[in-house]
PDB file of C-alpha atoms in Angstrom:
ATOM      1  CA  MET A  28     -12.000  14.860  13.749  1.00  0.00           C
ATOM      2  CA  SER A  29     -10.362  12.298  11.463  1.00  0.00           C
ATOM      3  CA  ALA A  30     -10.214  12.530   7.728  1.00  0.00           C
ATOM      4  CA  ALA A  31      -9.504   9.509   5.579  1.00  0.00           C
ATOM      5  CA  SER A  32      -6.277  11.115   4.368  1.00  0.00           C
ATOM      6  CA  ASP A  33      -4.896  11.077   7.929  1.00  0.00           C
ATOM      7  CA  LEU A  34      -5.530   7.392   8.354  1.00  0.00           C
ATOM      8  CA  SER A  35      -2.336   5.699   7.369  1.00  0.00           C
ATOM      9  CA  VAL A  36       0.412   3.604   8.869  1.00  0.00           C
ATOM     10  CA  SER A  37       3.826   3.152   7.356  1.00  0.00           C
ATOM     11  CA  LEU A  38       6.265   0.818   9.047  1.00  0.00           C
ATOM     12  CA  ARG A  39       9.340  -0.879   7.658  1.00  0.00           C
ATOM     13  CA  ASP A  40       7.518  -4.111   6.872  1.00  0.00           C
ATOM     14  CA  PHE A  41       3.857  -3.111   7.009  1.00  0.00           C
ATOM     15  CA  SER A  42       1.635  -0.374   5.683  1.00  0.00           C
ATOM     16  CA  ALA A  43      -2.042   0.491   5.896  1.00  0.00           C
ATOM     17  CA  ASN A  44      -3.798   3.297   4.084  1.00  0.00           C
ATOM     18  CA  VAL A  45      -7.399   4.422   4.166  1.00  0.00           C
ATOM     19  CA  ARG A  46      -9.022   6.376   1.366  1.00  0.00           C
ATOM     20  CA  ALA A  47     -12.584   7.476   0.710  1.00  0.00           C
ATOM     21  CA  GLU A  48     -14.366   6.273  -2.414  1.00  0.00           C
ATOM     22  CA  GLY A  49     -17.881   7.616  -2.725  1.00  0.00           C
ATOM     23  CA  ARG A  50     -19.873   6.270   0.225  1.00  0.00           C
ATOM     24  CA  SER A  51     -17.140   3.776   1.069  1.00  0.00           C
ATOM     25  CA  LEU A  52     -13.821   3.702   2.809  1.00  0.00           C
ATOM     26  CA  VAL A  53     -11.080   1.507   1.413  1.00  0.00           C
ATOM     27  CA  LEU A  54      -8.370   0.166   3.727  1.00  0.00           C
ATOM     28  CA  VAL A  55      -5.390  -1.176   1.794  1.00  0.00           C
ATOM     29  CA  LEU A  56      -2.964  -3.390   3.711  1.00  0.00           C
ATOM     30  CA  SER A  57       0.419  -4.575   2.564  1.00  0.00           C
ATOM     31  CA  GLY A  58       3.470  -6.309   3.961  1.00  0.00           C
ATOM     32  CA  ASN A  59       3.664  -8.345   7.120  1.00  0.00           C
ATOM     33  CA  ALA A  60       1.166  -7.753   9.946  1.00  0.00           C
ATOM     34  CA  ASP A  61       3.056  -9.250  12.870  1.00  0.00           C
ATOM     35  CA  MET A  62       3.823  -8.098  16.421  1.00  0.00           C
ATOM     36  CA  ALA A  63       5.483  -4.951  15.069  1.00  0.00           C
ATOM     37  CA  ALA A  64       2.229  -3.873  13.395  1.00  0.00           C
ATOM     38  CA  LYS A  65      -0.097  -4.629  16.296  1.00  0.00           C
ATOM     39  CA  ASP A  66      -0.074  -1.232  18.054  1.00  0.00           C
ATOM     40  CA  SER A  67      -0.464   0.683  14.802  1.00  0.00           C
ATOM     41  CA  LEU A  68      -3.403  -1.448  13.722  1.00  0.00           C
ATOM     42  CA  ASP A  69      -4.972  -1.163  17.168  1.00  0.00           C
ATOM     43  CA  SER A  70      -4.810   2.599  16.807  1.00  0.00           C
ATOM     44  CA  LEU A  71      -5.861   2.786  13.154  1.00  0.00           C
ATOM     45  CA  LEU A  72      -8.997   0.620  13.130  1.00  0.00           C
ATOM     46  CA  PRO A  73     -10.926   2.589  15.803  1.00  0.00           C
ATOM     47  CA  ARG A  74     -10.035   5.844  14.040  1.00  0.00           C
ATOM     48  CA  MET A  75     -11.206   4.426  10.731  1.00  0.00           C
ATOM     49  CA  HIS A  76     -14.397   3.234  12.423  1.00  0.00           C
ATOM     50  CA  ALA A  77     -14.997   6.749  13.795  1.00  0.00           C
ATOM     51  CA  GLU A  78     -14.469   8.217  10.333  1.00  0.00           C
ATOM     52  CA  ALA A  79     -16.827   5.648   8.799  1.00  0.00           C
ATOM     53  CA  LEU A  80     -19.520   6.695  11.269  1.00  0.00           C
ATOM     54  CA  ARG A  81     -18.798  10.388  10.775  1.00  0.00           C
ATOM     55  CA  ILE A  82     -19.325  10.283   7.028  1.00  0.00           C
ATOM     56  CA  GLY A  83     -21.984   7.581   7.191  1.00  0.00           C
ATOM     57  CA  VAL A  84     -20.411   5.031   4.877  1.00  0.00           C
ATOM     58  CA  ALA A  85     -22.378   2.126   3.487  1.00  0.00           C
ATOM     59  CA  GLU A  86     -19.318  -0.084   3.289  1.00  0.00           C
ATOM     60  CA  VAL A  87     -15.673  -0.441   4.222  1.00  0.00           C
ATOM     61  CA  GLN A  88     -13.500  -2.470   1.901  1.00  0.00           C
ATOM     62  CA  VAL A  89     -10.406  -4.077   3.362  1.00  0.00           C
ATOM     63  CA  ASP A  90      -7.883  -5.025   0.720  1.00  0.00           C
ATOM     64  CA  PHE A  91      -5.732  -7.906   1.956  1.00  0.00           C
ATOM     65  CA  ARG A  92      -4.384  -8.789  -1.478  1.00  0.00           C
ATOM     66  CA  ASN A  93      -0.848  -7.613  -0.788  1.00  0.00           C
ATOM     67  CA  LEU A  94      -0.740  -8.671   2.838  1.00  0.00           C
ATOM     68  CA  GLU A  95       1.801 -11.461   3.169  1.00  0.00           C
ATOM     69  CA  PHE A  96       0.765 -12.556   6.657  1.00  0.00           C
ATOM     70  CA  MET A  97      -1.308 -11.517   9.651  1.00  0.00           C
ATOM     71  CA  ASN A  98      -0.634 -12.842  13.139  1.00  0.00           C
ATOM     72  CA  SER A  99      -3.287 -13.574  15.762  1.00  0.00           C
ATOM     73  CA  SER A 100      -2.721 -10.249  17.570  1.00  0.00           C
ATOM     74  CA  CYS A 101      -3.487  -8.253  14.426  1.00  0.00           C
ATOM     75  CA  PHE A 102      -6.329 -10.651  13.618  1.00  0.00           C
ATOM     76  CA  LYS A 103      -7.729  -9.775  17.048  1.00  0.00           C
ATOM     77  CA  SER A 104      -7.690  -6.072  16.110  1.00  0.00           C
ATOM     78  CA  PHE A 105     -10.074  -6.894  13.260  1.00  0.00           C
ATOM     79  CA  VAL A 106     -12.255  -9.004  15.537  1.00  0.00           C
ATOM     80  CA  SER A 107     -12.605  -6.057  17.947  1.00  0.00           C
ATOM     81  CA  TRP A 108     -13.481  -3.659  15.121  1.00  0.00           C
ATOM     82  CA  ILE A 109     -16.084  -6.026  13.686  1.00  0.00           C
ATOM     83  CA  SER A 110     -17.531  -6.513  17.146  1.00  0.00           C
ATOM     84  CA  GLU A 111     -17.930  -2.718  17.488  1.00  0.00           C
ATOM     85  CA  ILE A 112     -19.894  -2.568  14.242  1.00  0.00           C
ATOM     86  CA  GLY A 113     -22.114  -5.409  15.402  1.00  0.00           C
ATOM     87  CA  GLU A 114     -23.054  -3.405  18.473  1.00  0.00           C
ATOM     88  CA  LEU A 115     -24.185  -0.345  16.521  1.00  0.00           C
ATOM     89  CA  GLU A 116     -27.809   0.587  15.993  1.00  0.00           C
ATOM     90  CA  ARG A 117     -29.014  -0.940  12.752  1.00  0.00           C
ATOM     91  CA  SER A 118     -29.216   2.487  11.082  1.00  0.00           C
ATOM     92  CA  LYS A 119     -25.522   3.150  11.706  1.00  0.00           C
ATOM     93  CA  GLU A 120     -24.193  -0.249  10.691  1.00  0.00           C
ATOM     94  CA  TYR A 121     -22.056  -0.565   7.615  1.00  0.00           C
ATOM     95  CA  LYS A 122     -20.928  -3.592   5.651  1.00  0.00           C
ATOM     96  CA  ILE A 123     -17.394  -4.921   5.320  1.00  0.00           C
ATOM     97  CA  ARG A 124     -16.011  -6.336   2.094  1.00  0.00           C
ATOM     98  CA  LEU A 125     -12.757  -8.285   2.394  1.00  0.00           C
ATOM     99  CA  LEU A 126     -10.673  -8.513  -0.769  1.00  0.00           C
ATOM    100  CA  SER A 127      -8.408 -11.569  -0.733  1.00  0.00           C
ATOM    101  CA  ASN A 128      -5.599 -13.064  -2.765  1.00  0.00           C
ATOM    102  CA  ALA A 129      -5.995 -16.764  -3.560  1.00  0.00           C
ATOM    103  CA  GLU A 130      -2.204 -17.109  -3.724  1.00  0.00           C
ATOM    104  CA  MET A 131      -1.944 -16.116  -0.064  1.00  0.00           C
ATOM    105  CA  HIS A 132      -3.372 -19.343   1.305  1.00  0.00           C
ATOM    106  CA  TRP A 133      -3.646 -18.204   4.929  1.00  0.00           C
ATOM    107  CA  GLN A 134      -6.184 -15.604   3.808  1.00  0.00           C
ATOM    108  CA  ARG A 135      -8.782 -18.179   2.806  1.00  0.00           C
ATOM    109  CA  ARG A 136      -8.946 -19.588   6.338  1.00  0.00           C
ATOM    110  CA  SER A 137      -8.492 -16.359   8.268  1.00  0.00           C
ATOM    111  CA  LEU A 138     -10.990 -14.332   6.242  1.00  0.00           C
ATOM    112  CA  HIS A 139     -13.474 -17.197   6.344  1.00  0.00           C
ATOM    113  CA  ALA A 140     -13.170 -17.159  10.139  1.00  0.00           C
ATOM    114  CA  LEU A 141     -13.834 -13.404  10.175  1.00  0.00           C
ATOM    115  CA  ARG A 142     -16.840 -13.809   7.894  1.00  0.00           C
ATOM    116  CA  CYS A 143     -18.329 -16.516  10.096  1.00  0.00           C
ATOM    117  CA  PHE A 144     -17.884 -14.198  13.064  1.00  0.00           C
ATOM    118  CA  ALA A 145     -20.285 -11.645  11.535  1.00  0.00           C
ATOM    119  CA  VAL A 146     -21.894 -13.302   8.553  1.00  0.00           C
ATOM    120  CA  ASP A 147     -24.518 -10.549   8.098  1.00  0.00           C
ATOM    121  CA  LEU A 148     -21.872  -7.829   7.902  1.00  0.00           C
ATOM    122  CA  ILE A 149     -18.985  -9.370   6.004  1.00  0.00           C
ATOM    123  CA  SER A 150     -18.446 -10.625   2.490  1.00  0.00           C
ATOM    124  CA  VAL A 151     -15.207 -12.024   1.059  1.00  0.00           C
ATOM    125  CA  GLU A 152     -14.084 -11.628  -2.536  1.00  0.00           C
ATOM    126  CA  SER A 153     -11.077 -13.145  -4.257  1.00  0.00           C
TER     127      SER A 153
ATOM    128  CA  MET B1274      10.700 -48.156   0.781  1.00  0.00           C
ATOM    129  CA  THR B1275       9.691 -45.271   3.036  1.00  0.00           C
ATOM    130  CA  GLU B1276      12.087 -42.343   2.998  1.00  0.00           C
ATOM    131  CA  PRO B1277      13.765 -41.279   6.242  1.00  0.00           C
ATOM    132  CA  PRO B1278      12.385 -38.243   8.125  1.00  0.00           C
ATOM    133  CA  THR B1279      13.653 -34.789   7.218  1.00  0.00           C
ATOM    134  CA  SER B1280      13.978 -32.298  10.029  1.00  0.00           C
ATOM    135  CA  PHE B1281      15.598 -29.119  11.103  1.00  0.00           C
ATOM    136  CA  GLU B1282      16.207 -27.756  14.562  1.00  0.00           C
ATOM    137  CA  LEU B1283      16.849 -24.219  15.670  1.00  0.00           C
ATOM    138  CA  THR B1284      17.801 -22.971  19.112  1.00  0.00           C
ATOM    139  CA  PHE B1285      17.652 -19.201  19.380  1.00  0.00           C
ATOM    140  CA  ARG B1286      16.229 -16.182  21.142  1.00  0.00           C
ATOM    141  CA  PRO B1287      13.429 -15.180  18.783  1.00  0.00           C
ATOM    142  CA  ASN B1288      12.414 -11.566  18.391  1.00  0.00           C
ATOM    143  CA  VAL B1289       9.747  -9.959  16.237  1.00  0.00           C
ATOM    144  CA  GLU B1290      11.939  -9.702  13.167  1.00  0.00           C
ATOM    145  CA  LEU B1291      13.432 -13.199  13.452  1.00  0.00           C
ATOM    146  CA  ILE B1292      10.013 -14.837  13.730  1.00  0.00           C
ATOM    147  CA  SER B1293       8.970 -13.600  10.305  1.00  0.00           C
ATOM    148  CA  ILE B1294      12.352 -14.583   8.877  1.00  0.00           C
ATOM    149  CA  VAL B1295      11.887 -18.120  10.230  1.00  0.00           C
ATOM    150  CA  ARG B1296       8.314 -18.253   8.883  1.00  0.00           C
ATOM    151  CA  ARG B1297       9.566 -17.294   5.405  1.00  0.00           C
ATOM    152  CA  PHE B1298      12.347 -19.885   5.621  1.00  0.00           C
ATOM    153  CA  VAL B1299       9.855 -22.581   6.650  1.00  0.00           C
ATOM    154  CA  THR B1300       7.642 -21.619   3.708  1.00  0.00           C
ATOM    155  CA  ASP B1301      10.532 -21.789   1.221  1.00  0.00           C
ATOM    156  CA  PHE B1302      11.845 -25.038   2.697  1.00  0.00           C
ATOM    157  CA  TYR B1303       8.548 -26.915   2.698  1.00  0.00           C
ATOM    158  CA  GLU B1304       7.400 -25.656  -0.687  1.00  0.00           C
ATOM    159  CA  ARG B1305      10.216 -27.824  -2.045  1.00  0.00           C
ATOM    160  CA  MET B1306       8.977 -30.883  -0.167  1.00  0.00           C
ATOM    161  CA  ILE B1307       5.208 -30.574  -0.121  1.00  0.00           C
ATOM    162  CA  GLU B1308       3.130 -30.175  -3.247  1.00  0.00           C
ATOM    163  CA  ASP B1309       0.131 -28.566  -1.570  1.00  0.00           C
ATOM    164  CA  ARG B1310       0.758 -24.848  -0.964  1.00  0.00           C
ATOM    165  CA  ASP B1311      -2.162 -24.668   1.426  1.00  0.00           C
ATOM    166  CA  THR B1312      -0.495 -27.240   3.665  1.00  0.00           C
ATOM    167  CA  VAL B1313       2.759 -25.282   3.584  1.00  0.00           C
ATOM    168  CA  SER B1314       0.820 -22.160   4.536  1.00  0.00           C
ATOM    169  CA  ARG B1315      -0.676 -23.983   7.526  1.00  0.00           C
ATOM    170  CA  ILE B1316       2.779 -25.106   8.674  1.00  0.00           C
ATOM    171  CA  ALA B1317       4.127 -21.556   8.326  1.00  0.00           C
ATOM    172  CA  LEU B1318       1.208 -20.082  10.254  1.00  0.00           C
ATOM    173  CA  ALA B1319       1.609 -22.603  13.062  1.00  0.00           C
ATOM    174  CA  THR B1320       5.354 -21.985  13.262  1.00  0.00           C
ATOM    175  CA  HIS B1321       4.837 -18.221  13.450  1.00  0.00           C
ATOM    176  CA  GLU B1322       2.143 -18.374  16.114  1.00  0.00           C
ATOM    177  CA  LEU B1323       4.057 -20.864  18.261  1.00  0.00           C
ATOM    178  CA  LEU B1324       7.213 -18.749  18.093  1.00  0.00           C
ATOM    179  CA  GLU B1325       5.296 -15.602  19.042  1.00  0.00           C
ATOM    180  CA  ASN B1326       3.780 -17.525  21.908  1.00  0.00           C
ATOM    181  CA  ALA B1327       7.278 -18.411  23.084  1.00  0.00           C
ATOM    182  CA  VAL B1328       8.416 -14.764  22.818  1.00  0.00           C
ATOM    183  CA  LYS B1329       5.430 -13.486  24.773  1.00  0.00           C
ATOM    184  CA  TYR B1330       5.428 -16.096  27.508  1.00  0.00           C
ATOM    185  CA  GLY B1331       8.958 -17.493  27.656  1.00  0.00           C
ATOM    186  CA  SER B1332      10.813 -16.656  30.850  1.00  0.00           C
ATOM    187  CA  ASP B1333      14.377 -16.501  29.493  1.00  0.00           C
ATOM    188  CA  GLY B1334      13.863 -15.976  25.755  1.00  0.00           C
ATOM    189  CA  ALA B1335      15.672 -19.140  24.713  1.00  0.00           C
ATOM    190  CA  THR B1336      13.530 -21.255  22.407  1.00  0.00           C
ATOM    191  CA  PHE B1337      14.046 -24.605  20.721  1.00  0.00           C
ATOM    192  CA  LEU B1338      12.165 -25.152  17.454  1.00  0.00           C
ATOM    193  CA  SER B1339      12.056 -28.450  15.633  1.00  0.00           C
ATOM    194  CA  ILE B1340      10.102 -29.246  12.485  1.00  0.00           C
ATOM    195  CA  THR B1341      10.082 -32.847  11.293  1.00  0.00           C
ATOM    196  CA  PHE B1342       8.648 -34.250   8.075  1.00  0.00           C
ATOM    197  CA  GLU B1343       8.034 -38.000   8.290  1.00  0.00           C
ATOM    198  CA  PRO B1344       7.119 -39.548   4.951  1.00  0.00           C
ATOM    199  CA  GLY B1345       4.664 -42.440   5.118  1.00  0.00           C
ATOM    200  CA  ASP B1346       3.309 -44.921   2.574  1.00  0.00           C
ATOM    201  CA  THR B1347      -0.082 -43.242   2.308  1.00  0.00           C
ATOM    202  CA  ALA B1348       0.353 -40.008   4.227  1.00  0.00           C
ATOM    203  CA  SER B1349       3.186 -38.030   5.733  1.00  0.00           C
ATOM    204  CA  THR B1350       3.293 -36.286   9.096  1.00  0.00           C
ATOM    205  CA  VAL B1351       4.664 -32.853   9.907  1.00  0.00           C
ATOM    206  CA  SER B1352       5.500 -32.211  13.565  1.00  0.00           C
ATOM    207  CA  ILE B1353       6.316 -28.765  14.914  1.00  0.00           C
ATOM    208  CA  GLN B1354       7.796 -28.749  18.386  1.00  0.00           C
ATOM    209  CA  LEU B1355       8.510 -25.670  20.495  1.00  0.00           C
ATOM    210  CA  VAL B1356      10.346 -25.847  23.808  1.00  0.00           C
ATOM    211  CA  ASN B1357      10.894 -22.907  26.151  1.00  0.00           C
ATOM    212  CA  ARG B1358      10.877 -22.033  29.816  1.00  0.00           C
ATOM    213  CA  ALA B1359       7.893 -20.231  31.336  1.00  0.00           C
ATOM    214  CA  ASN B1360       6.811 -19.002  34.749  1.00  0.00           C
ATOM    215  CA  ALA B1361       4.062 -20.648  36.805  1.00  0.00           C
ATOM    216  CA  GLU B1362       1.424 -18.098  35.805  1.00  0.00           C
ATOM    217  CA  HIS B1363       1.949 -18.669  32.105  1.00  0.00           C
ATOM    218  CA  ILE B1364       2.111 -22.440  32.527  1.00  0.00           C
ATOM    219  CA  ALA B1365      -1.259 -22.302  34.291  1.00  0.00           C
ATOM    220  CA  ALA B1366      -2.689 -20.151  31.486  1.00  0.00           C
ATOM    221  CA  LEU B1367      -1.384 -22.632  28.924  1.00  0.00           C
ATOM    222  CA  ALA B1368      -3.007 -25.514  30.796  1.00  0.00           C
ATOM    223  CA  THR B1369      -6.307 -23.637  30.788  1.00  0.00           C
ATOM    224  CA  ILE B1370      -6.157 -23.064  27.017  1.00  0.00           C
ATOM    225  CA  PHE B1371      -5.385 -26.734  26.319  1.00  0.00           C
ATOM    226  CA  GLU B1372      -8.085 -27.878  28.721  1.00  0.00           C
ATOM    227  CA  GLU B1373     -10.598 -25.688  26.909  1.00  0.00           C
ATOM    228  CA  MET B1374      -9.436 -26.910  23.496  1.00  0.00           C
ATOM    229  CA  SER B1375      -9.947 -30.493  24.635  1.00  0.00           C
ATOM    230  CA  ARG B1376     -13.602 -29.763  25.471  1.00  0.00           C
ATOM    231  CA  TYR B1377     -14.553 -28.926  21.888  1.00  0.00           C
ATOM    232  CA  ASP B1378     -14.928 -31.573  19.201  1.00  0.00           C
ATOM    233  CA  ASP B1379     -15.002 -28.864  16.538  1.00  0.00           C
ATOM    234  CA  PRO B1380     -11.901 -26.622  16.652  1.00  0.00           C
ATOM    235  CA  PHE B1381     -13.525 -24.044  14.352  1.00  0.00           C
ATOM    236  CA  ALA B1382     -16.535 -23.687  16.671  1.00  0.00           C
ATOM    237  CA  HIS B1383     -14.141 -23.188  19.561  1.00  0.00           C
ATOM    238  CA  TYR B1384     -12.223 -20.619  17.504  1.00  0.00           C
ATOM    239  CA  GLN B1385     -15.400 -18.615  16.960  1.00  0.00           C
ATOM    240  CA  ILE B1386     -16.124 -18.657  20.698  1.00  0.00           C
ATOM    241  CA  ALA B1387     -12.563 -17.529  21.450  1.00  0.00           C
ATOM    242  CA  MET B1388     -12.935 -14.723  18.887  1.00  0.00           C
ATOM    243  CA  ALA B1389     -16.111 -13.460  20.553  1.00  0.00           C
ATOM    244  CA  ARG B1390     -14.352 -13.500  23.925  1.00  0.00           C
ATOM    245  CA  THR B1391     -11.220 -11.729  22.695  1.00  0.00           C
ATOM    246  CA  ALA B1392     -13.118  -8.838  21.098  1.00  0.00           C
ATOM    247  CA  LYS B1393     -13.235  -6.930  24.405  1.00  0.00           C
ATOM    248  CA  ARG B1394      -9.874  -8.025  25.745  1.00  0.00           C
ATOM    249  CA  LYS B1395      -7.443  -5.233  26.471  1.00  0.00           C
ATOM    250  CA  VAL B1396      -4.292  -7.326  26.785  1.00  0.00           C
ATOM    251  CA  GLY B1397      -3.318 -10.235  24.528  1.00  0.00           C
ATOM    252  CA  SER B1398      -5.622 -12.040  22.167  1.00  0.00           C
ATOM    253  CA  GLY B1399      -5.690 -15.556  23.608  1.00  0.00           C
ATOM    254  CA  LEU B1400      -6.124 -16.683  20.008  1.00  0.00           C
ATOM    255  CA  GLY B1401      -2.666 -17.909  18.984  1.00  0.00           C
ATOM    256  CA  LEU B1402      -2.881 -21.579  19.956  1.00  0.00           C
ATOM    257  CA  VAL B1403      -6.571 -21.801  19.119  1.00  0.00           C
ATOM    258  CA  ARG B1404      -5.785 -20.408  15.677  1.00  0.00           C
ATOM    259  CA  VAL B1405      -3.026 -22.976  15.151  1.00  0.00           C
ATOM    260  CA  GLN B1406      -5.492 -25.740  15.924  1.00  0.00           C
ATOM    261  CA  ALA B1407      -8.399 -24.337  13.876  1.00  0.00           C
ATOM    262  CA  GLU B1408      -6.784 -22.597  10.896  1.00  0.00           C
ATOM    263  CA  GLY B1409      -3.634 -24.685  10.936  1.00  0.00           C
ATOM    264  CA  GLU B1410      -5.681 -27.876  11.295  1.00  0.00           C
ATOM    265  CA  MET B1411      -3.114 -29.143  13.761  1.00  0.00           C
ATOM    266  CA  THR B1412      -3.438 -31.734  16.467  1.00  0.00           C
ATOM    267  CA  MET B1413      -2.060 -30.031  19.556  1.00  0.00           C
ATOM    268  CA  SER B1414      -0.536 -31.352  22.762  1.00  0.00           C
ATOM    269  CA  TYR B1415       1.792 -30.102  25.450  1.00  0.00           C
ATOM    270  CA  THR B1416       3.960 -31.337  28.293  1.00  0.00           C
ATOM    271  CA  ILE B1417       5.445 -29.589  31.308  1.00  0.00           C
ATOM    272  CA  GLU B1418       8.662 -30.601  32.978  1.00  0.00           C
ATOM    273  CA  ASP B1419       9.512 -28.280  35.847  1.00  0.00           C
ATOM    274  CA  ASP B1420       9.409 -24.883  34.098  1.00  0.00           C
ATOM    275  CA  ARG B1421      10.075 -26.341  30.651  1.00  0.00           C
ATOM    276  CA  VAL B1422       7.101 -26.189  28.302  1.00  0.00           C
ATOM    277  CA  THR B1423       6.937 -28.337  25.161  1.00  0.00           C
ATOM    278  CA  ILE B1424       4.179 -27.710  22.641  1.00  0.00           C
ATOM    279  CA  LEU B1425       3.685 -30.154  19.799  1.00  0.00           C
ATOM    280  CA  ALA B1426       1.562 -29.383  16.737  1.00  0.00           C
ATOM    281  CA  GLN B1427       1.086 -32.100  14.130  1.00  0.00           C
ATOM    282  CA  THR B1428      -0.651 -32.430  10.806  1.00  0.00           C
ATOM    283  CA  THR B1429      -0.821 -35.011   8.043  1.00  0.00           C
ATOM    284  CA  VAL B1430       0.221 -34.279   4.493  1.00  0.00           C
ATOM    285  CA  ALA B1431      -1.047 -36.007   1.383  1.00  0.00           C
ATOM    286  CA  ALA B1432       1.889 -36.000  -0.993  1.00  0.00           C
ATOM    287  CA  ARG B1433       5.541 -35.232  -1.353  1.00  0.00           C
ATOM    288  CA  ARG B1434       7.325 -33.743  -4.347  1.00  0.00           C
ATOM    289  CA  SER B1435       9.243 -36.393  -6.245  1.00  0.00           C
ATOM    290  CA  SER B1436      12.314 -34.160  -6.917  1.00  0.00           C
TER     291      SER B1436
END
């Protein structure tokens, strides 16, 4: 069984850490999410999803504010996770809040694309 | 008088680390030429995705990258060109992606469809080129000559720094 404290990735140029905050999980990303980060993110997001279901969170926040870049492979990891949430029974669904940095211009387009993919589940804040 | 084009060319064997280094260089370089940071971000994203595409699908690793900035009287054009060799299977896959892109008038709508399809994919995302077109707001084309693949991504730019 996962605990939020076990959900972290630390690579040379990328890190991801999950912590619990009340009835939420907070995923903080930083660095450069490129091909080197893909496998770690592919492993982390399903485990975070399982933990979110286990503790019955209302929301998961994903903090992109210190993420310099995300490639399409890592973007796909988020698409798969969001798709999993969309397939849950209504009672188990949780919301996703994406925290963005207006100075990182790629985030406006990429996070908008994610929001449009699941508009009922996702909000974006800058 | 219109200024002459500015360009740089790079022939190398990209790897994961070098791709991000090139993306950062492209960002630094074009921030000195293009006022709009959002445009620079689009160019950097397109460069990164096209280079990763070449790493994943190139048959011998060697890749030629060219980025050209052509100032115009009312608008300037940025062209990103990637050339690499690929095997027949990957060339066919590339043709399929471009054929699909050509069927959609709205690149963002196509992007959303590609996202829905990729959610269950086990290998690859199939999103790289579609993302360049939709998020990068690039006009995309490609040519094949034997096993040599050339991908061209172009966008227009409003203004150039005066310095």
